[in-house]
mmCIF file of C-alpha atoms in Angstrom:
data_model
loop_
_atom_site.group_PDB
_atom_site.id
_atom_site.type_symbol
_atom_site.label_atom_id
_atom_site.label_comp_id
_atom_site.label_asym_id
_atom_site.label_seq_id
_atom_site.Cartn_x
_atom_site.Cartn_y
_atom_site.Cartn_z
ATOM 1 C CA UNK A 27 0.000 0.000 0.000
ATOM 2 C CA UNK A 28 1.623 3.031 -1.158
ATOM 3 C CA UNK A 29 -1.258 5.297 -1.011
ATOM 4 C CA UNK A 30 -0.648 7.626 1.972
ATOM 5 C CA UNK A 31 -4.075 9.226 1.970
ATOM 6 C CA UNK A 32 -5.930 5.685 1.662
ATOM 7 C CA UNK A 33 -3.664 4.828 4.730
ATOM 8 C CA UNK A 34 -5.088 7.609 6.630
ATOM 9 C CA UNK A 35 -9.052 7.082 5.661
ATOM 10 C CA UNK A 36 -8.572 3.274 7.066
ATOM 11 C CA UNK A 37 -7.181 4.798 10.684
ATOM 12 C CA UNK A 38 -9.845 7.720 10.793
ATOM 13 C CA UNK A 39 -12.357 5.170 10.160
ATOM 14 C CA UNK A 40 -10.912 2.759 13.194
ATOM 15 C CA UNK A 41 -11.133 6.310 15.442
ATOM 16 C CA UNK A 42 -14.788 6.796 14.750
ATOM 17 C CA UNK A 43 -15.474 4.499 17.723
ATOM 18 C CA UNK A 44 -13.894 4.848 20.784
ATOM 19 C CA UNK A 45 -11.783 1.344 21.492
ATOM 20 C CA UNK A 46 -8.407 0.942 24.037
ATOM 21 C CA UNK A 47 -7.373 -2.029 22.523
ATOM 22 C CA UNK A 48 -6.677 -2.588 18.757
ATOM 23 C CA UNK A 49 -5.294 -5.896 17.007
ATOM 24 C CA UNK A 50 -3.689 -4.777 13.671
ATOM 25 C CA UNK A 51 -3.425 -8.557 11.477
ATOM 26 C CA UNK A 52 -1.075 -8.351 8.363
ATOM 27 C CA UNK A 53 0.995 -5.387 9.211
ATOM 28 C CA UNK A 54 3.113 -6.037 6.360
ATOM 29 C CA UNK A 55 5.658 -3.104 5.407
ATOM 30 C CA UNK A 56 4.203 -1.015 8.082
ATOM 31 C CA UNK A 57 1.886 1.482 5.827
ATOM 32 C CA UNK A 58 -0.977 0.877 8.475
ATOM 33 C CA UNK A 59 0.844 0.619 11.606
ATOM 34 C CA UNK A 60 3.144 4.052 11.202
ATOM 35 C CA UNK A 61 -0.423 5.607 11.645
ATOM 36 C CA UNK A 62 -1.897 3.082 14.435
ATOM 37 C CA UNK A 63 1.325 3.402 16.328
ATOM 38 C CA UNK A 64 0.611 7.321 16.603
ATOM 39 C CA UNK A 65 -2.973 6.608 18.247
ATOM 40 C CA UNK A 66 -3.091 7.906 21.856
ATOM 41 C CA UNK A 67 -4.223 6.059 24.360
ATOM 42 C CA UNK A 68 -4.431 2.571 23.190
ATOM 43 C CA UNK A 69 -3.062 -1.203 23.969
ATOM 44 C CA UNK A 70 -1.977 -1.930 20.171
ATOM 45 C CA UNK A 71 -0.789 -5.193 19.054
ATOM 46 C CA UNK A 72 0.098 -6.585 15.314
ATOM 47 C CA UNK A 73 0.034 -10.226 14.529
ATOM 48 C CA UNK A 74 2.757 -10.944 11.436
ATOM 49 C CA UNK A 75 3.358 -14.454 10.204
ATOM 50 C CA UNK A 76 6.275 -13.617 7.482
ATOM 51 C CA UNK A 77 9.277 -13.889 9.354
ATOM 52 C CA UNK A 78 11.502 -11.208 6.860
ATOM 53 C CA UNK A 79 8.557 -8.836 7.487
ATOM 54 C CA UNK A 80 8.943 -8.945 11.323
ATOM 55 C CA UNK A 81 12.551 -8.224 10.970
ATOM 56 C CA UNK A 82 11.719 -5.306 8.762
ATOM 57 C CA UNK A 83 9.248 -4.357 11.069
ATOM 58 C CA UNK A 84 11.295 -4.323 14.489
ATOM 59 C CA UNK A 85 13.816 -2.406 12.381
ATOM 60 C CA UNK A 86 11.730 0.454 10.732
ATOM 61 C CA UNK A 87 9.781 1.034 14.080
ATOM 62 C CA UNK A 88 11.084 0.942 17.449
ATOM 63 C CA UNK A 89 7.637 1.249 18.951
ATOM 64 C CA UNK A 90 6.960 -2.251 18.001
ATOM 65 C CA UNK A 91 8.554 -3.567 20.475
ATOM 66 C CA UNK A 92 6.903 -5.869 22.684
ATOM 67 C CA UNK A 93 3.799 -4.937 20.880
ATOM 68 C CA UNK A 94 4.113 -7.312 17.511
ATOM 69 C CA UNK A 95 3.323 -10.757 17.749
ATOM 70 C CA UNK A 96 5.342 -13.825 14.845
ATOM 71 C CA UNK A 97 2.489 -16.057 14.521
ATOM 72 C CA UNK A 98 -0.700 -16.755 12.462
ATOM 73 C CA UNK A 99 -3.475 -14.734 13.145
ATOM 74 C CA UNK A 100 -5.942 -17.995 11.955
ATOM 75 C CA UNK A 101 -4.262 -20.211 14.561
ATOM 76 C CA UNK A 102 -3.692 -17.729 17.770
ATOM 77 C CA UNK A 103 -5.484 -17.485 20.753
ATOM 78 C CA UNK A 104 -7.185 -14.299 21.676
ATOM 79 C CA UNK A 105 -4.350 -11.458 22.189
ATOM 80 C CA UNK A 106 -6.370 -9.234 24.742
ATOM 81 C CA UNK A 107 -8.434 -9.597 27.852
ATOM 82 C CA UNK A 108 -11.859 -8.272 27.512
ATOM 83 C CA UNK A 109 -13.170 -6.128 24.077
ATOM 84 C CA UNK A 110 -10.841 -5.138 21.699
ATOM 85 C CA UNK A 111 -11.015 -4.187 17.602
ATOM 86 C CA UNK A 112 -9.597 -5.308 14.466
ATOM 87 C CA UNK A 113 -7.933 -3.920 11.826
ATOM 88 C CA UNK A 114 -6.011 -4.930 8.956
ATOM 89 C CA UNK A 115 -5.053 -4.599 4.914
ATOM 90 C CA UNK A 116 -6.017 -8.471 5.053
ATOM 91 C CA UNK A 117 -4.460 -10.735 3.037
ATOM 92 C CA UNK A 118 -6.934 -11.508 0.168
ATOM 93 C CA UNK A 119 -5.875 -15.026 -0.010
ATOM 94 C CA UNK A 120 -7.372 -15.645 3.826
ATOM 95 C CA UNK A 121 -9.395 -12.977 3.791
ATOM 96 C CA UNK A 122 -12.816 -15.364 4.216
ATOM 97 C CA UNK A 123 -10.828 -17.492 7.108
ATOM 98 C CA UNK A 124 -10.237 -14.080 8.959
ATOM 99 C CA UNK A 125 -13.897 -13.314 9.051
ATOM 100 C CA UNK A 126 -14.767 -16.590 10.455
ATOM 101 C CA UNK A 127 -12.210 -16.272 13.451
ATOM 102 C CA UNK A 128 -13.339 -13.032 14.175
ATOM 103 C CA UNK A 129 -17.193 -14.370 14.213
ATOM 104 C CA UNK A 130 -15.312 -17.189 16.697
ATOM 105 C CA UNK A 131 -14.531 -13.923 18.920
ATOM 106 C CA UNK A 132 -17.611 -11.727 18.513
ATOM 107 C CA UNK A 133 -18.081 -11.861 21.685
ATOM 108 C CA UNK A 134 -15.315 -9.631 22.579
ATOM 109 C CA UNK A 135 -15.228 -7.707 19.161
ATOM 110 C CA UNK A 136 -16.242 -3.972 19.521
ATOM 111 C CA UNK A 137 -15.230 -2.865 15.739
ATOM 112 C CA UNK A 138 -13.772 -4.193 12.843
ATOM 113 C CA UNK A 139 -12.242 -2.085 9.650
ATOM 114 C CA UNK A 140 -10.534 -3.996 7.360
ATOM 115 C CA UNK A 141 -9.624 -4.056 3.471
ATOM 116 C CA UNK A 142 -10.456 -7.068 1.332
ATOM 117 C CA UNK A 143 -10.788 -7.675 -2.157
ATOM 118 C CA UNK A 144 -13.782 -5.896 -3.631
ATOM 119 C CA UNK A 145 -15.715 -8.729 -4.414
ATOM 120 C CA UNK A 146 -15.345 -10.462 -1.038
ATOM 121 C CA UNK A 147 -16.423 -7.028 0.328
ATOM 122 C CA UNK A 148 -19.443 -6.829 -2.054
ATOM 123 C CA UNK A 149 -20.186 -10.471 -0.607
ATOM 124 C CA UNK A 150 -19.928 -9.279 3.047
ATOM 125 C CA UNK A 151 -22.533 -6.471 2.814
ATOM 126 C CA UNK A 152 -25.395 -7.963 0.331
ATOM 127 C CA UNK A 153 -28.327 -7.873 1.166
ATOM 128 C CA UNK A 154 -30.531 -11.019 0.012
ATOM 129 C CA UNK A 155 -31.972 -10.583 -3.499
ATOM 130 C CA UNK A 156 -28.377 -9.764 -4.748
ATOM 131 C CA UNK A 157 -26.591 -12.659 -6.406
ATOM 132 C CA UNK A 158 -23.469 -12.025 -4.413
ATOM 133 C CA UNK A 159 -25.184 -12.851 -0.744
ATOM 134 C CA UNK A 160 -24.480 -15.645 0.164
ATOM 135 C CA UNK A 161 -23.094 -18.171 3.439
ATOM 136 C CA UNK A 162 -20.849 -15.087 3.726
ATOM 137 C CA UNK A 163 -23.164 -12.697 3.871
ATOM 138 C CA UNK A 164 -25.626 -14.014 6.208
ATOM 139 C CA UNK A 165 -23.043 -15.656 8.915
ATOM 140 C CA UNK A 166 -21.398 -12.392 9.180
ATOM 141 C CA UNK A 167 -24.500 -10.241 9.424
ATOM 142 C CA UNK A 168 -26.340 -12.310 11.822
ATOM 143 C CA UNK A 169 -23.791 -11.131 14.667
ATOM 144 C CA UNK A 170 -22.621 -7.474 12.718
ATOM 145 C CA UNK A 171 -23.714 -4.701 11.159
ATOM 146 C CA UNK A 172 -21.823 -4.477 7.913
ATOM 147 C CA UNK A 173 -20.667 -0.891 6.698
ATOM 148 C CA UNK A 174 -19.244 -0.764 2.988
ATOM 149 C CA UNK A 175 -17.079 2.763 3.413
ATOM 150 C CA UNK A 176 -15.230 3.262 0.216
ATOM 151 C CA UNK A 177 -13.472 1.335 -2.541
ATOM 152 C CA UNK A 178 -9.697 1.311 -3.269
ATOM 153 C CA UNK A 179 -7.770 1.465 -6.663
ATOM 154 C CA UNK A 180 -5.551 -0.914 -7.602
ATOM 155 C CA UNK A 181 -3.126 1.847 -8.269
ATOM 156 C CA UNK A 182 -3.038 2.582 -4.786
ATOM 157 C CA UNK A 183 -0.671 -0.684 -4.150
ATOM 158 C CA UNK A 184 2.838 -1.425 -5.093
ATOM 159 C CA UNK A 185 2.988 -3.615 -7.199
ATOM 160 C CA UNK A 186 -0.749 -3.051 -8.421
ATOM 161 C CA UNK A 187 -2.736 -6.132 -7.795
ATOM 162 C CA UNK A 188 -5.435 -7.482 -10.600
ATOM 163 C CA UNK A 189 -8.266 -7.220 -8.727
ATOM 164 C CA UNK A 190 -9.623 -3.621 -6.931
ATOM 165 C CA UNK A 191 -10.295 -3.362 -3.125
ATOM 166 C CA UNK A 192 -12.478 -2.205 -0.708
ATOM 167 C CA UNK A 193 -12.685 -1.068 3.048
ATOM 168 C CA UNK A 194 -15.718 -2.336 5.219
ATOM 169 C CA UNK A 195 -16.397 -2.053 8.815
ATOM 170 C CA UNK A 196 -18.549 -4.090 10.842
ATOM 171 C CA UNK A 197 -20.047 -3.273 14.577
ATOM 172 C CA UNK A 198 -21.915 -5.606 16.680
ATOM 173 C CA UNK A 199 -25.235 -5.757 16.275
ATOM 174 C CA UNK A 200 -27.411 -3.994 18.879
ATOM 175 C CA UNK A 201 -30.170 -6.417 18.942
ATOM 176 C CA UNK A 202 -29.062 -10.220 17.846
ATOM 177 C CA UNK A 203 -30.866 -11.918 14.793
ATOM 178 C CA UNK A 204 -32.848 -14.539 16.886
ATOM 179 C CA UNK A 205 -31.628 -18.334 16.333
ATOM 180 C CA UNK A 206 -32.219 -21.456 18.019
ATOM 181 C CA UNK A 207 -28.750 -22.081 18.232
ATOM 182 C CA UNK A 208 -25.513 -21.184 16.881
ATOM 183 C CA UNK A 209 -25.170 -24.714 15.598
ATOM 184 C CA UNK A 210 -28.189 -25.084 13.955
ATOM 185 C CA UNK A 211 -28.002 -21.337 12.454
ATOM 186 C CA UNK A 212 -24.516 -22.263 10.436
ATOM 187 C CA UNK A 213 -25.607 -25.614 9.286
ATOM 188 C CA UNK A 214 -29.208 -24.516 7.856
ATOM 189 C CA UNK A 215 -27.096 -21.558 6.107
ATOM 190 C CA UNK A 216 -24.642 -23.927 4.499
ATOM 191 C CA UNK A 217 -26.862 -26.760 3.679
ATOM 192 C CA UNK A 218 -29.570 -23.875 1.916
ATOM 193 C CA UNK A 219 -26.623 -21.673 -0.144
ATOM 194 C CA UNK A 220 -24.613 -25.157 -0.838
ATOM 195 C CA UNK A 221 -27.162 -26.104 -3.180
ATOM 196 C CA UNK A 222 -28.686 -22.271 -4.049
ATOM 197 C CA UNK A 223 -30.267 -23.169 -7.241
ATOM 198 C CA UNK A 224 -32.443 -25.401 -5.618
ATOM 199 C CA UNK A 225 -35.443 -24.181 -3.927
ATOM 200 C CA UNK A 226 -35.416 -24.478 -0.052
ATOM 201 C CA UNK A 227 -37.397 -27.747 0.257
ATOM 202 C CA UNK A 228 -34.780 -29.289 -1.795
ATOM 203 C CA UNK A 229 -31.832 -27.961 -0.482
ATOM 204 C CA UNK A 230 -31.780 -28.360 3.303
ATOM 205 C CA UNK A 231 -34.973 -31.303 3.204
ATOM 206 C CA UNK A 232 -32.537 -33.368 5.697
ATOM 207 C CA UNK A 233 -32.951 -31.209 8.171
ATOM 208 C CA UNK A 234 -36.652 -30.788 8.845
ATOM 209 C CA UNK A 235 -39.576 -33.114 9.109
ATOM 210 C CA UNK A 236 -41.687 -33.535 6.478
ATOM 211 C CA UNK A 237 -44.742 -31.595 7.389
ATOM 212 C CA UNK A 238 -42.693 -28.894 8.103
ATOM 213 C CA UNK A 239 -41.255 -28.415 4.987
ATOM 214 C CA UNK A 240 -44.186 -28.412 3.207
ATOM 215 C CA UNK A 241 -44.580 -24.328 4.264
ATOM 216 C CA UNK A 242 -44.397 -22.163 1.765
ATOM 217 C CA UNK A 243 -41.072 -20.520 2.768
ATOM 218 C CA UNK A 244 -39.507 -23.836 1.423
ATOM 219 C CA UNK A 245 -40.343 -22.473 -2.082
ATOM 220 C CA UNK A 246 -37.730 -19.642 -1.769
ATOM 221 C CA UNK A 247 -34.310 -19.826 -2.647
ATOM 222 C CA UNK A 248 -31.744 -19.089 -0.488
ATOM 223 C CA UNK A 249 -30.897 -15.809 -1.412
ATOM 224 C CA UNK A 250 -33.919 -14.869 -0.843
ATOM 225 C CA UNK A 251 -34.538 -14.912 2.542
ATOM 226 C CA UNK A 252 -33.309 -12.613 5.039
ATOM 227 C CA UNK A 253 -30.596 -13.290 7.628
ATOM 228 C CA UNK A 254 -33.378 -12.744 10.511
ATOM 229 C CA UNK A 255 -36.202 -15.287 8.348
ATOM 230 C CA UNK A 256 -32.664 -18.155 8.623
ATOM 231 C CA UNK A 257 -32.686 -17.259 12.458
ATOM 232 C CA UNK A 258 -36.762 -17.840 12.542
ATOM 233 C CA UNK A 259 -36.614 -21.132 10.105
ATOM 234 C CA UNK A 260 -33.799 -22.539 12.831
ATOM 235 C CA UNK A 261 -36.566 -22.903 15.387
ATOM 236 C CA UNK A 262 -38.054 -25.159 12.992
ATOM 237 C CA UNK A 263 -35.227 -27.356 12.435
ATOM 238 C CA UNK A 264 -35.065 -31.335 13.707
#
């Protein structure tokens, strides 16, 4: 990321909501954390997996130390006591996988801004109808409130990648989509969008009794029902 001003957008946006402890994943070169580092007031940590980049890292910025952590961010255990926020330019290539162990941490997540690949970001924030909203989509929305805040050229990076990015945040919901369990909420999702051409009936049939699925919600699609009518249908499961 050479973009300075980009740089700056992603840290204003993190300061929107108050937060004293801040988990930075993919720090990279450093074109995030220069700015994070300058934040007054917080606990900040940065998670780095690429060993030359921690090097770089300890080297370029002195502040670091003690504060940036050599290990994956999919395989660590939870770097703060109590709530804390995430940021990151994720890597696109685990982009998905980061999602999913921040939804294993909700509980403790106050805010999340973080850059993905535009289509993954696109995926994050449909709403049902759209062709992009998907397991994705719902998983993440049943627990957050997903903010699309602007979109990133590719000439922004060094060297430009193919594909253009955006920035997203998402804050905990206020009041939880309603679900029978978590469970049973992820497995009706996956079963319906595994098979989304399919109508409902068809798609998740092993996981209701017969009568049941003989309502007429089972002649929707997947896509189009809303994240809170997948919480309502889980009451119904088996």
């Amino acid at each position: 990321m050479k973009d300075e001003n980009i740089c700056r957008k992603i840290v204003d946006a993190i300061q929107q909501y108050p937060h004293h402890k801040l988990l930075e994943v993919g720090p990279g070169a450093g074109a995030l954390t220069k700015y994070l580092l300058e934040i007054p007031g917080i606990d900040f940590k940065a998670v780095e997996l690429d060993a030359e980049k921690v090097d770089y890292l300890y080297t370029a910025y002195a502040d670091l130390k003690g504060k940036l952590l050599h290990e994956n961010f999919l395989n660590m255990e939870k770097p703060f006591d109590g709530k804390f926020s995430v940021t990151g330019n994720f890597p696109y290539n685990i982009s998905s996988q980061i999602l999913f162990k921040v939804l294993d941490w909700k509980g403790d997540i106050e805010n999340v801004v973080g850059m993905f690949q535009k289509e993954v970001a696109q995926r994050i924030a449909a709403k049902e109808g759209n062709k992009t909203y998907g397991v994705t989509s719902v998983l993440v929305q049943a627990f957050f409130k997903v903010e699309y805040l602007f979109e990133v050229n590719e000439k922004c990076f060094t060297p430009p990648p193919k594909v253009k990015s955006a920035v997203i945040r998402l804050l905990p919901l206020e009041k939880k989509i309603e679900m029978k369990d978590e469970e049973s909420f992820f497995k009706l999702v996956k079963a319906a969008f595994n098979q989304r051409r399919k109508t409902l009936r068809n798609a998740v049939r092993d996981l209701f009794d017969p009568e049941i699925l003989q309502q007429e919600i089972f002649n929707k699609r997947a896509e189009q029902l809303s994240v809170k009518e997948f919480g309502e249908l889980s009451f119904k499961m088996k």
